[in-house]
Amino acid sequence: MRDVAVVGFAQAPNVRSTPGTTNGVEMLVPILAQVYEQTGLSKQDIGFWCSGSSDYLAGRAFSFISAIDAIGAFPPIHESHVEMDAAWALYEAWLKIRTGEADTALVYGFGKSSAGQLRRVLALQLDPYTVAPLWPDSVSIAALQARLGLDAGLWSEKDLAAVAARSRADATRNPFAQVSGGTEVCGVTELLDAPYLADPLRAHDIAPVTDGAAVIVLAAADRAAEFAERPAVITGIEHRVDTPVLGARDLTRSPSTEAAGRAVGTGGVEIAELHAPFTHQELILRTALGLGDDVRINPSGGALAGNPMFAAGLARIGEAASRILTGEASKVLAHATSGPALQQNLVAVLEA
Amino acid sequence: MSTSLSAPLDLAFDYTRSLGPVLGRFAAGLRERRIEGVRGADGRVHVPPVEYDPVTAAALTEFVPVSDEGTVLSWSWMAEPLAGQPLTTPFAWALIRLDGADTAMLHAVHVPGPADMSTGMRVRARWAAEPVGHIRDIAYFLPVGAPDGPSPAPPPESAQDGVMVTPIQLHYRHSASPEESRYLRGLAEGKLTGQRCPACGKVYIPPRGACPTDGVPTVDEVELPDTGIVTTFCIVNVPFLGQRIPPPYVAAYILLDGADIAFLHLVLGCDAAQVRMGMRVRAAWKPRDEWWTSLENISHFEPTGEPDAPYESFAHHL
């Protein structure tokens, strides 16, 4: 089967709130134009289209159908959609190219997280019989996970603040970031002075509520040189899932990430973009993937600098691929998560 | 440019779910104020029960009664409770392993403040006053030994077992696109405003954020007349909840003169059986003082009596 490469990536600015519609068209039209320009492709050249978004985020049924206006679906196109982060849409597109059904694919994700009350809307992805009727919000669930690790001595509040401080400092170099700041304004000591938002988590431990969108163009590796000077070839990609029963798994570990990481092989990775919407989750992922201190984590600032729902995981793949496209690195890792407390995880390794 | 229109959008619906044998037995137990788990293939007792073993996927059938007291494995503090949560005053979320169980359940713990919470503390279920066979029959948990008054007696057997109803309420701020906003503001003045795609020249009403053929925003404004034709239609014979007009009546695609896309509206003012493809129609507007930013300003469309449009003239719009 053929290899697949990332040949283009663009993202909308990560912002607290856009005035646009929940179907994402306003955010998508400009970034679609950017990837056409990067790759020299036009919409007639795209063999397969796939997107990730959520009707619950939009508050209306079939909201992703309206987004299709942004890609101009005439003459009729081959199109699909996943109701999860668009990293999983990328997986579907990767399969289409691997199996020879398409040479090129365009993958996009978008979310207007600000339209509803995000932490409450996300309660509806929990078990509908015994958990969701209690309306436990996504931040509280992450806080339960964080305390398990604190109590077990796996990390300290200072360790968590260090993740936040590094992410914010890195985000100052990311023009798309929503949250950033140098160490002079958000050093570890200053961060630990902040009050708890959801004890044991403080505001800096929690990804912001973000509106945003991202788009990636894939091509069969044997054609990728037509669209990019230094394509980022996906040499491994795998996704796994853990039980949805929160009280039945060890929340301080991520067995699905461990399994996905083992399957793709993480040796020799120089840079990793990890989709960790909470500081302690970066530490869980780092351990699960066996990433040593020599691996640069989230030079973009990561999800703590901006977490557009259903696009942030795809953006991690895009950010990682960009390091290869621009020549900064030759082997990178990207991770995406979906669901509560790192329930579902996707890991990809990309090489020059 | 004026700002886009936005408005609150409140959704509410009841999820009515069938429970099946495992969750049904769990819910029926809760209604009788007892908690049952299920034994997994490895001997572990799952509470809440799972229908299939998480490792072997075998169907699980051995029910095990467990205590309504247990131990807090982890907790977080909910300083500002959100709508729908078990308590309206600040409380703790906790993962609680009930005595006799091997997995933890998520629920609320009612204590005055975070200083009253600790990992390893003992808690017990506080039952709801009128249990119905639902996870909310456990109102919340309390520290063991906390004063809580006498528990009411278990209710009698119920015929409602096997189903649970969960009300869902969500609140959004819905925004119209700039193009839709111009269209809606036009309607408030009795105008039908379409927009033209700069690439293919097609006129859309309502206008779109992007032309579905070309993927570029529609820009040029076009004021359209309130006359057009019926391209296709259906006769509604079925009564349904919230119906405003007694059936039979006609819902039709109306293609305004000069537009390239039809929209859905009502055709009234004639016998439903008289409506046909190509029929000429005109908008029947409500009184001006009832107009707002809505297509509801047009009550319905009605026949003009002009000759029908030939099929060939609208076949490409079907």
XYZ file of C-alpha atoms in Angstrom:
670
model
C 0.000 0.000 0.000
C 1.119 3.523 -0.707
C 2.477 5.909 1.907
C 0.672 9.156 2.603
C 2.174 12.589 3.267
C 1.005 15.888 4.696
C 1.616 18.553 2.026
C -0.325 21.542 3.387
C -1.594 22.964 6.679
C -3.408 26.107 7.744
C -5.341 27.177 10.803
C -7.656 29.994 11.801
C -6.596 32.251 14.674
C -7.466 30.654 18.038
C -9.840 33.130 19.708
C -12.222 33.175 22.664
C -15.181 33.993 20.464
C -15.853 34.718 16.803
C -18.929 36.592 15.552
C -19.416 33.903 12.883
C -21.852 31.052 12.491
C -21.558 27.649 14.111
C -21.115 26.022 10.683
C -17.573 27.384 10.503
C -17.812 28.760 6.955
C -16.344 32.153 7.887
C -13.323 30.514 9.539
C -12.858 27.885 6.829
C -13.032 29.903 3.604
C -9.781 31.863 4.254
C -7.745 28.847 5.410
C -8.942 26.696 2.518
C -7.628 29.418 0.197
C -4.292 29.246 2.058
C -3.785 25.513 1.515
C -4.762 25.778 -2.158
C -2.060 28.423 -2.518
C 0.523 26.394 -0.533
C -0.016 23.234 -2.575
C -0.998 24.616 -5.961
C -4.068 22.395 -5.821
C -7.548 23.618 -6.677
C -10.733 22.129 -5.311
C -11.213 20.174 -8.539
C -7.942 18.354 -7.783
C -9.001 17.034 -4.351
C -9.954 13.357 -4.444
C -11.544 13.011 -1.002
C -12.862 15.384 1.660
C -13.347 14.620 5.323
C -14.245 16.792 8.312
C -14.611 16.635 12.084
C -17.083 18.721 14.081
C -19.999 18.328 16.491
C -23.682 19.120 16.324
C -23.811 19.438 20.119
C -21.273 22.249 19.923
C -23.400 23.996 17.299
C -26.730 23.336 19.003
C -28.351 22.106 15.816
C -28.625 18.966 13.768
C -26.452 18.294 10.708
C -24.459 21.498 11.224
C -21.546 20.034 9.270
C -23.678 19.999 6.106
C -23.668 23.824 6.005
C -19.876 23.832 6.319
C -19.720 21.998 2.992
C -20.596 25.294 1.304
C -17.066 26.384 2.177
C -15.556 23.681 -0.033
C -17.885 24.197 -3.007
C -19.441 20.774 -3.438
C -20.320 20.963 -7.124
C -19.775 18.966 -9.253
C -20.537 16.310 -6.588
C -17.607 15.322 -4.366
C -16.504 12.335 -2.282
C -17.114 13.583 1.246
C -17.314 12.192 4.761
C -17.550 13.432 8.331
C -16.636 12.237 11.818
C -18.350 13.436 14.984
C -15.027 13.793 16.776
C -11.766 15.641 16.436
C -10.765 15.999 12.791
C -7.581 14.022 13.521
C -9.908 11.019 13.079
C -11.133 12.520 9.810
C -7.482 12.576 8.781
C -7.246 8.884 9.646
C -10.190 8.149 7.351
C -8.613 10.210 4.566
C -5.265 8.439 5.131
C -7.079 5.105 4.582
C -8.680 6.369 1.360
C -5.263 7.206 -0.052
C -3.589 4.069 1.329
C -6.154 1.887 -0.380
C -5.746 3.733 -3.672
C -9.237 5.234 -3.781
C -7.809 8.758 -3.914
C -4.466 10.467 -4.569
C -5.209 13.605 -2.591
C -7.462 14.489 0.325
C -8.425 17.622 2.193
C -9.246 17.298 5.894
C -10.766 20.053 8.008
C -12.091 20.503 11.511
C -13.903 23.379 13.129
C -15.661 24.312 16.334
C -17.392 27.376 17.668
C -16.913 26.364 21.303
C -18.182 29.749 22.487
C -21.754 29.277 21.224
C -22.815 27.226 24.255
C -21.339 26.530 27.695
C -18.543 24.206 26.578
C -17.757 22.379 29.822
C -21.479 21.584 30.182
C -22.121 20.636 26.550
C -19.287 18.108 26.808
C -21.155 16.291 29.596
C -23.307 14.837 26.832
C -20.449 12.691 25.533
C -20.536 10.699 28.785
C -22.422 7.484 29.495
C -26.090 8.498 29.073
C -27.436 6.110 31.730
C -25.331 6.523 34.846
C -23.087 9.560 34.298
C -24.416 12.230 31.889
C -27.701 12.719 33.844
C -25.575 14.142 36.683
C -24.101 16.782 34.287
C -20.484 16.371 35.433
C -18.577 18.940 33.385
C -15.367 18.285 31.478
C -13.210 20.439 33.773
C -14.389 18.643 36.931
C -13.679 15.243 35.387
C -10.160 16.336 34.486
C -9.753 17.626 38.052
C -10.628 14.162 39.433
C -7.954 12.731 37.135
C -5.402 15.338 38.247
C -5.948 14.607 41.959
C -5.426 10.881 41.453
C -1.921 11.639 40.189
C -1.241 14.204 42.937
C -2.286 11.729 45.637
C -0.171 8.992 44.045
C 2.863 11.286 43.927
C 3.094 11.043 40.132
C 3.134 14.829 39.779
C 2.913 17.948 41.943
C 1.007 21.190 41.463
C 4.395 22.743 40.699
C 4.958 20.191 37.906
C 1.614 21.195 36.424
C 2.435 24.902 36.624
C 5.748 24.210 34.882
C 3.867 22.703 31.929
C 1.633 25.789 31.782
C 4.552 28.224 32.021
C 6.503 26.495 29.242
C 3.393 26.313 27.010
C 2.614 30.000 27.461
C 6.208 31.015 26.840
C 6.315 28.933 23.640
C 2.963 30.356 22.527
C 4.484 33.855 22.349
C 6.095 32.679 19.104
C 2.812 31.304 17.741
C 0.786 34.012 15.978
C -2.357 31.835 16.149
C -2.246 31.321 19.936
C -5.067 32.553 22.143
C -3.161 32.436 25.461
C 0.528 33.299 25.790
C 2.946 35.091 28.040
C 6.627 35.158 28.854
C 8.054 33.707 32.058
C 8.160 37.218 33.599
C 4.338 37.280 33.771
C 3.609 33.605 34.227
C 6.483 31.962 35.998
C 5.761 28.852 38.034
C 5.677 30.770 41.348
C 3.222 33.360 40.022
C 0.986 30.660 38.593
C 0.860 28.783 41.899
C -0.401 31.961 43.611
C -3.589 31.797 41.533
C -6.775 30.464 43.167
C -8.225 27.069 42.282
C -10.818 27.040 39.518
C -11.754 23.401 40.089
C -9.620 22.252 43.049
C -6.963 20.883 42.375
C -6.877 22.657 38.997
C -6.135 26.359 38.480
C -6.982 28.403 35.404
C -3.513 27.817 33.917
C -4.044 24.032 34.105
C -7.066 24.235 31.809
C -7.139 24.881 28.061
C -9.092 28.011 27.174
C -12.472 27.918 25.460
C -11.514 28.486 21.843
C -13.210 29.036 18.504
C -11.118 27.875 15.594
C -10.578 25.684 12.564
C -7.756 23.808 10.888
C -7.154 22.219 7.501
C -4.610 19.685 6.246
C -3.968 18.470 2.714
C -2.767 14.881 2.253
C -1.287 13.303 -0.849
C -0.041 9.881 -1.833
C 3.687 9.900 -1.066
C 4.570 9.100 -4.690
C 2.847 12.312 -5.795
C 3.587 14.488 -2.752
C 6.617 16.164 -4.352
C 4.229 17.823 -6.819
C 2.577 19.745 -3.958
C 5.313 20.366 -1.369
C 9.104 20.708 -1.455
C 9.542 18.648 1.737
C 6.446 16.531 2.338
C 5.870 15.076 5.830
C 5.381 11.350 5.232
C 3.139 9.594 7.760
C 5.258 6.564 8.658
C 2.887 5.371 11.375
C -0.611 6.186 12.552
C -2.784 4.341 15.060
C -5.779 5.102 17.250
C -7.078 3.234 20.288
C -9.810 3.647 22.874
C -10.102 2.990 26.621
C -13.266 2.002 28.482
C -15.825 4.795 28.781
C -16.408 3.801 32.432
C -14.378 6.466 34.243
C -14.276 4.563 37.520
C -13.101 1.324 35.933
C -9.754 2.459 34.568
C -6.583 3.897 36.068
C -7.018 7.538 35.102
C -3.367 8.316 35.838
C -2.331 6.260 32.809
C -3.397 6.191 29.178
C -3.266 2.573 28.009
C -4.755 3.497 24.624
C -1.975 6.035 24.023
C 0.626 3.496 25.167
C -0.727 0.924 22.715
C -0.936 3.406 19.844
C 2.572 4.665 20.578
C 3.962 1.124 20.615
C 2.291 0.401 17.294
C 3.773 3.401 15.499
C 7.187 3.425 17.204
C 8.300 6.617 18.939
C 12.101 6.188 18.822
C 14.133 9.021 17.312
C 11.331 11.573 17.508
C 12.709 15.122 17.817
C 9.503 17.087 18.383
C 6.101 15.988 19.718
C 2.834 17.907 19.496
C 0.608 16.440 22.226
C -3.092 17.252 22.452
C -3.343 17.808 26.209
C -6.169 20.163 27.197
C -5.052 19.940 30.856
C -1.502 20.286 32.205
C -1.443 16.883 33.937
C -2.559 15.177 30.723
C 0.672 16.235 29.013
C 2.564 14.364 31.746
C 0.381 11.258 31.292
C 0.917 11.332 27.530
C 4.646 11.889 27.795
C 4.980 8.810 29.986
C 2.611 6.728 27.842
C 4.646 7.527 24.738
C 8.004 7.057 26.459
C 9.243 10.472 25.320
C 12.584 11.386 26.866
C 13.790 14.808 28.000
C 15.479 15.323 24.642
C 12.104 15.464 22.868
C 10.782 18.996 22.386
C 7.123 19.028 23.506
C 4.553 21.402 21.999
C 6.712 24.183 20.547
C 3.427 25.699 19.347
C 2.225 26.129 22.935
C -0.151 23.201 22.495
C -3.816 23.039 23.426
C -3.178 25.097 26.580
C -2.526 28.043 24.249
C -5.714 27.421 22.254
C -8.039 24.428 22.064
C -10.557 24.764 19.222
C -12.843 21.785 19.760
C -12.745 19.191 16.955
C -9.838 21.007 15.272
C -7.146 21.075 17.995
C -6.093 17.450 17.442
C -5.850 17.982 13.691
C -3.864 21.160 14.390
C -1.387 19.082 16.422
C -0.742 16.957 13.331
C -0.475 20.117 11.251
C 1.917 21.801 13.694
C 4.095 18.695 13.835
C 4.074 18.294 10.049
C 5.004 21.961 9.640
C 8.332 21.300 11.371
C 9.146 18.904 8.560
C 7.630 21.009 5.777
C 9.839 23.944 6.875
C 12.950 21.807 7.407
C 13.191 22.309 11.197
C 12.982 18.593 12.004
C 13.162 15.253 10.238
C 11.063 13.052 12.561
C 8.096 14.280 14.605
C 5.204 12.856 16.571
C 1.608 14.121 16.744
C -1.090 13.082 19.189
C -4.820 13.841 19.281
C -7.401 13.040 21.915
C -11.179 12.879 21.949
C -13.686 12.177 24.691
C -13.373 12.702 28.465
C -10.137 12.259 30.447
C -8.055 11.067 27.454
C -10.486 8.297 26.554
C -9.596 8.009 22.857
C -6.152 8.669 21.472
C -4.486 8.859 18.079
C -0.736 8.880 17.530
C 1.066 9.604 14.281
C 4.752 9.712 13.394
C 5.850 11.793 10.422
C 9.206 11.851 8.685
C 10.913 13.887 5.983
C -20.830 47.094 8.010
C -23.504 46.367 10.588
C -22.918 43.515 13.017
C -24.355 40.063 12.544
C -27.635 39.190 14.186
C -27.510 36.819 17.116
C -30.048 35.528 19.605
C -30.350 33.045 22.453
C -31.124 29.506 21.375
C -32.485 27.295 24.138
C -32.875 23.592 23.447
C -34.794 21.245 25.704
C -35.855 17.661 25.175
C -36.385 14.503 27.177
C -34.166 11.549 26.360
C -36.320 8.476 26.894
C -34.136 5.380 26.968
C -34.834 1.683 27.188
C -32.587 0.114 29.798
C -32.256 -3.566 28.954
C -31.719 -6.315 31.518
C -28.543 -5.073 33.250
C -29.114 -1.328 33.543
C -32.836 -2.015 34.012
C -32.145 -4.112 37.079
C -29.711 -1.456 38.399
C -32.316 1.322 37.932
C -35.129 -0.755 39.443
C -32.880 -1.400 42.432
C -32.233 2.314 42.875
C -35.988 2.906 42.948
C -36.113 0.476 45.867
C -33.098 2.227 47.460
C -30.557 -0.503 46.999
C -27.480 -0.671 44.793
C -26.524 -3.674 42.702
C -23.381 -4.246 40.714
C -22.464 -6.977 38.276
C -19.589 -9.449 38.503
C -17.104 -9.369 35.634
C -15.267 -12.303 34.067
C -12.237 -11.604 36.291
C -14.394 -11.610 39.448
C -14.349 -7.824 39.865
C -17.677 -6.244 40.805
C -18.594 -3.305 38.555
C -20.701 -0.487 40.019
C -22.371 1.043 38.078
C -22.890 -2.288 36.330
C -21.605 -2.857 32.794
C -23.509 -4.991 30.306
C -20.452 -6.691 28.848
C -17.124 -7.532 30.394
C -14.609 -4.806 29.471
C -11.873 -7.390 28.784
C -13.591 -10.494 27.386
C -16.795 -8.831 26.087
C -18.836 -11.661 27.632
C -22.415 -10.768 28.580
C -22.551 -10.288 32.355
C -25.480 -11.662 34.351
C -24.359 -12.218 37.956
C -25.749 -9.392 40.059
C -24.104 -8.523 43.376
C -25.693 -6.303 46.012
C -23.273 -3.674 47.344
C -23.384 -1.181 50.179
C -24.667 2.371 49.900
C -21.522 3.389 51.810
C -18.116 3.714 50.270
C -14.715 5.416 50.029
C -13.720 8.534 48.072
C -10.888 7.695 45.640
C -10.592 11.192 44.171
C -12.529 14.458 44.319
C -12.712 17.919 42.790
C -14.449 21.036 44.018
C -17.429 22.534 42.133
C -17.372 26.113 43.403
C -20.095 27.351 41.054
C -22.513 24.534 40.245
C -23.881 24.425 36.691
C -27.490 23.915 35.647
C -28.689 20.340 36.053
C -26.010 19.210 38.523
C -27.055 17.319 41.693
C -26.661 20.303 44.057
C -27.184 24.033 43.588
C -24.789 24.958 46.418
C -21.006 24.371 46.063
C -20.178 20.662 46.310
C -17.539 18.067 45.500
C -17.487 15.643 42.602
C -16.055 12.328 43.708
C -15.109 8.920 42.404
C -16.622 6.654 45.059
C -15.896 2.952 45.459
C -18.850 1.449 47.314
C -18.152 -1.314 49.828
C -18.374 -4.603 47.929
C -17.499 -3.000 44.579
C -14.184 -2.980 42.699
C -14.847 -0.002 40.410
C -15.810 3.550 41.311
C -18.929 5.527 40.479
C -19.036 9.261 39.871
C -21.373 11.325 42.013
C -21.692 14.482 44.118
C -20.735 14.834 47.779
C -22.587 17.417 49.879
C -20.131 19.136 52.274
C -19.711 22.799 53.265
C -16.325 23.369 51.640
C -13.229 21.757 50.095
C -11.615 21.577 53.578
C -14.279 18.977 54.426
C -13.152 16.688 51.595
C -10.271 14.245 51.585
C -9.166 11.247 49.610
C -10.082 8.103 51.525
C -13.005 9.673 53.405
C -16.125 7.583 53.973
C -19.434 8.619 52.391
C -22.936 7.190 52.078
C -25.761 7.695 49.599
C -28.532 10.161 50.382
C -31.615 8.875 48.591
C -34.013 11.158 46.694
C -37.418 11.657 48.329
C -39.348 10.126 45.428
C -37.234 7.602 43.519
C -38.301 6.725 39.967
C -35.676 4.219 38.780
C -32.931 6.607 37.637
C -29.334 7.401 38.642
C -30.702 10.621 40.194
C -32.525 8.473 42.780
C -29.214 8.895 44.601
C -29.557 12.613 45.308
C -25.944 12.945 46.453
C -23.503 11.448 48.980
C -22.823 12.638 52.554
C -19.893 11.997 54.892
C -20.677 8.930 56.994
C -21.963 10.199 60.339
C -23.249 13.521 58.971
C -26.756 14.318 60.251
C -29.352 13.755 57.553
C -32.750 12.900 59.112
C -34.529 9.592 58.582
C -34.654 8.045 55.097
C -38.168 7.580 53.700
C -39.533 4.050 53.304
C -38.968 2.285 49.948
C -41.788 2.838 47.453
C -43.923 -0.057 46.155
C -43.189 -1.998 42.950
C -43.566 0.073 39.794
C -44.847 -0.692 36.310
C -42.437 1.941 34.943
C -39.338 -0.227 35.186
C -37.237 -0.684 32.054
C -37.287 2.927 30.852
C -35.589 6.077 32.078
C -36.284 9.670 31.119
C -33.538 12.299 31.334
C -34.403 15.932 30.617
C -31.735 17.782 28.617
C -31.500 21.575 28.539
C -28.815 23.420 26.586
C -28.318 27.130 26.077
C -26.547 28.690 23.095
C -26.017 32.061 21.484
C -26.825 31.452 17.821
C -25.288 33.806 15.263
C -26.392 34.452 11.706
C -23.720 34.992 9.060
C -23.207 38.530 7.684
C -25.093 37.478 4.535
C -27.997 35.952 6.481
C -28.101 39.031 8.717
C -28.627 41.322 5.706
C -31.392 39.030 4.470
C -33.131 38.944 7.878
C -32.884 42.741 8.287
C -34.372 43.097 4.790
C -37.326 40.939 5.787
C -38.010 43.289 8.720
C -38.553 45.992 6.055
C -40.641 43.765 3.794
C -37.766 43.160 1.343
C -36.586 39.856 -0.058
C -32.809 40.178 -0.357
C -30.767 37.632 -2.280
C -27.076 37.714 -3.074
C -25.166 36.812 -6.212
C -22.118 34.568 -6.358
C -19.257 36.570 -7.920
C -17.960 33.450 -9.697
C -20.997 31.704 -11.207
C -23.571 34.544 -11.055
C -26.226 32.446 -9.323
C -28.622 34.295 -6.995
C -29.209 32.713 -3.607
C -32.024 33.466 -1.172
C -31.354 33.208 1.684
C -27.828 34.296 0.747
C -24.961 32.005 1.753
C -21.657 32.432 3.502
C -20.142 30.612 0.561
C -21.482 29.601 -2.851
C -21.920 25.814 -2.691
C -20.551 25.530 -6.234
C -17.554 27.836 -5.939
C -16.820 28.011 -2.203
C -16.570 31.854 -2.278
C -18.819 34.196 -0.252
C -21.819 35.642 -2.093
C -21.492 39.446 -2.230
C -23.689 41.482 -4.626
C -27.054 42.232 -3.097
C -30.131 41.552 -5.271
C -33.640 42.590 -4.252
C -36.108 39.973 -5.427
C -39.860 40.288 -6.063
C -42.350 38.409 -3.912
C -43.641 36.451 -6.899
C -42.423 33.136 -8.207
C -43.393 29.573 -8.985
C -43.890 26.284 -7.199
C -41.102 23.946 -8.290
C -42.162 20.956 -6.223
C -44.478 20.386 -3.285
C -46.051 17.907 -0.932
C -49.505 17.696 0.589
C -49.299 17.302 4.351
C -51.984 14.920 5.566
C -50.394 13.808 8.824
C -51.167 15.590 12.102
C -48.143 16.168 14.390
C -47.257 17.897 17.651
C -47.059 21.676 17.225
C -48.855 21.743 13.862
C -50.369 25.186 13.230
C -52.599 24.520 10.213
C -55.192 21.729 10.013
C -54.224 19.203 7.311
C -54.432 18.755 4.408
C -52.222 21.675 3.368
C -49.331 22.222 0.976
C -45.636 22.725 1.786
C -43.844 23.765 -1.381
C -40.503 24.846 -2.784
C -40.992 28.429 -4.002
C -38.568 29.739 -6.636
C -38.796 33.542 -6.660
C -38.515 35.260 -10.040
C -34.793 35.964 -10.580
C -33.574 33.512 -7.940
C -31.572 30.335 -8.586
C -32.566 28.474 -5.465
C -35.993 27.664 -4.048
C -37.002 27.868 -0.385
C -39.669 26.047 1.566
C -42.948 27.795 2.377
C -46.704 27.185 2.496
C -49.124 27.436 -0.409
C -52.607 28.305 0.830
C -55.578 30.098 -0.662
C -56.636 27.248 -2.920
C -57.625 23.621 -2.622
C -54.528 21.499 -1.898
C -55.400 19.306 -4.881
C -55.133 22.348 -7.192
C -51.440 22.985 -6.440
C -49.092 21.896 -9.258
C -45.480 22.203 -10.409
C -44.939 25.486 -12.291
C -47.896 27.235 -10.642
C -47.425 31.025 -10.309
C -47.664 32.299 -6.715
C -47.329 35.550 -4.761
C -46.439 36.199 -1.099
C -49.268 36.940 1.343
C -47.595 39.250 3.893
C -48.743 39.562 7.476
C -49.780 43.031 8.682
C -46.775 45.374 8.753
C -46.840 45.807 12.548
C -46.144 42.074 12.925
C -42.936 42.149 10.822
C -39.593 41.270 12.358
C -36.344 39.723 11.180
C -38.070 36.539 10.008
C -39.488 34.824 6.948
C -42.590 34.397 9.106
C -43.489 37.917 7.880
C -44.818 36.084 4.837
C -47.828 34.158 6.103
C -47.920 31.942 2.983
C -47.896 32.041 -0.797
C -51.081 31.954 -2.882
C -51.869 31.452 -6.574
C -51.770 34.535 -8.833
C -53.979 32.966 -11.491
C -51.328 33.606 -14.203
C -50.503 30.828 -16.677
C -48.124 28.148 -15.327
C -44.404 28.310 -16.093
C -43.391 25.637 -18.647
C -41.583 22.665 -17.123
C -38.414 23.312 -19.183
C -38.067 26.750 -17.550
C -37.510 25.296 -14.061
C -36.465 21.679 -14.669
C -32.826 22.542 -13.824
C -33.910 23.861 -10.402
C -35.406 20.554 -9.294
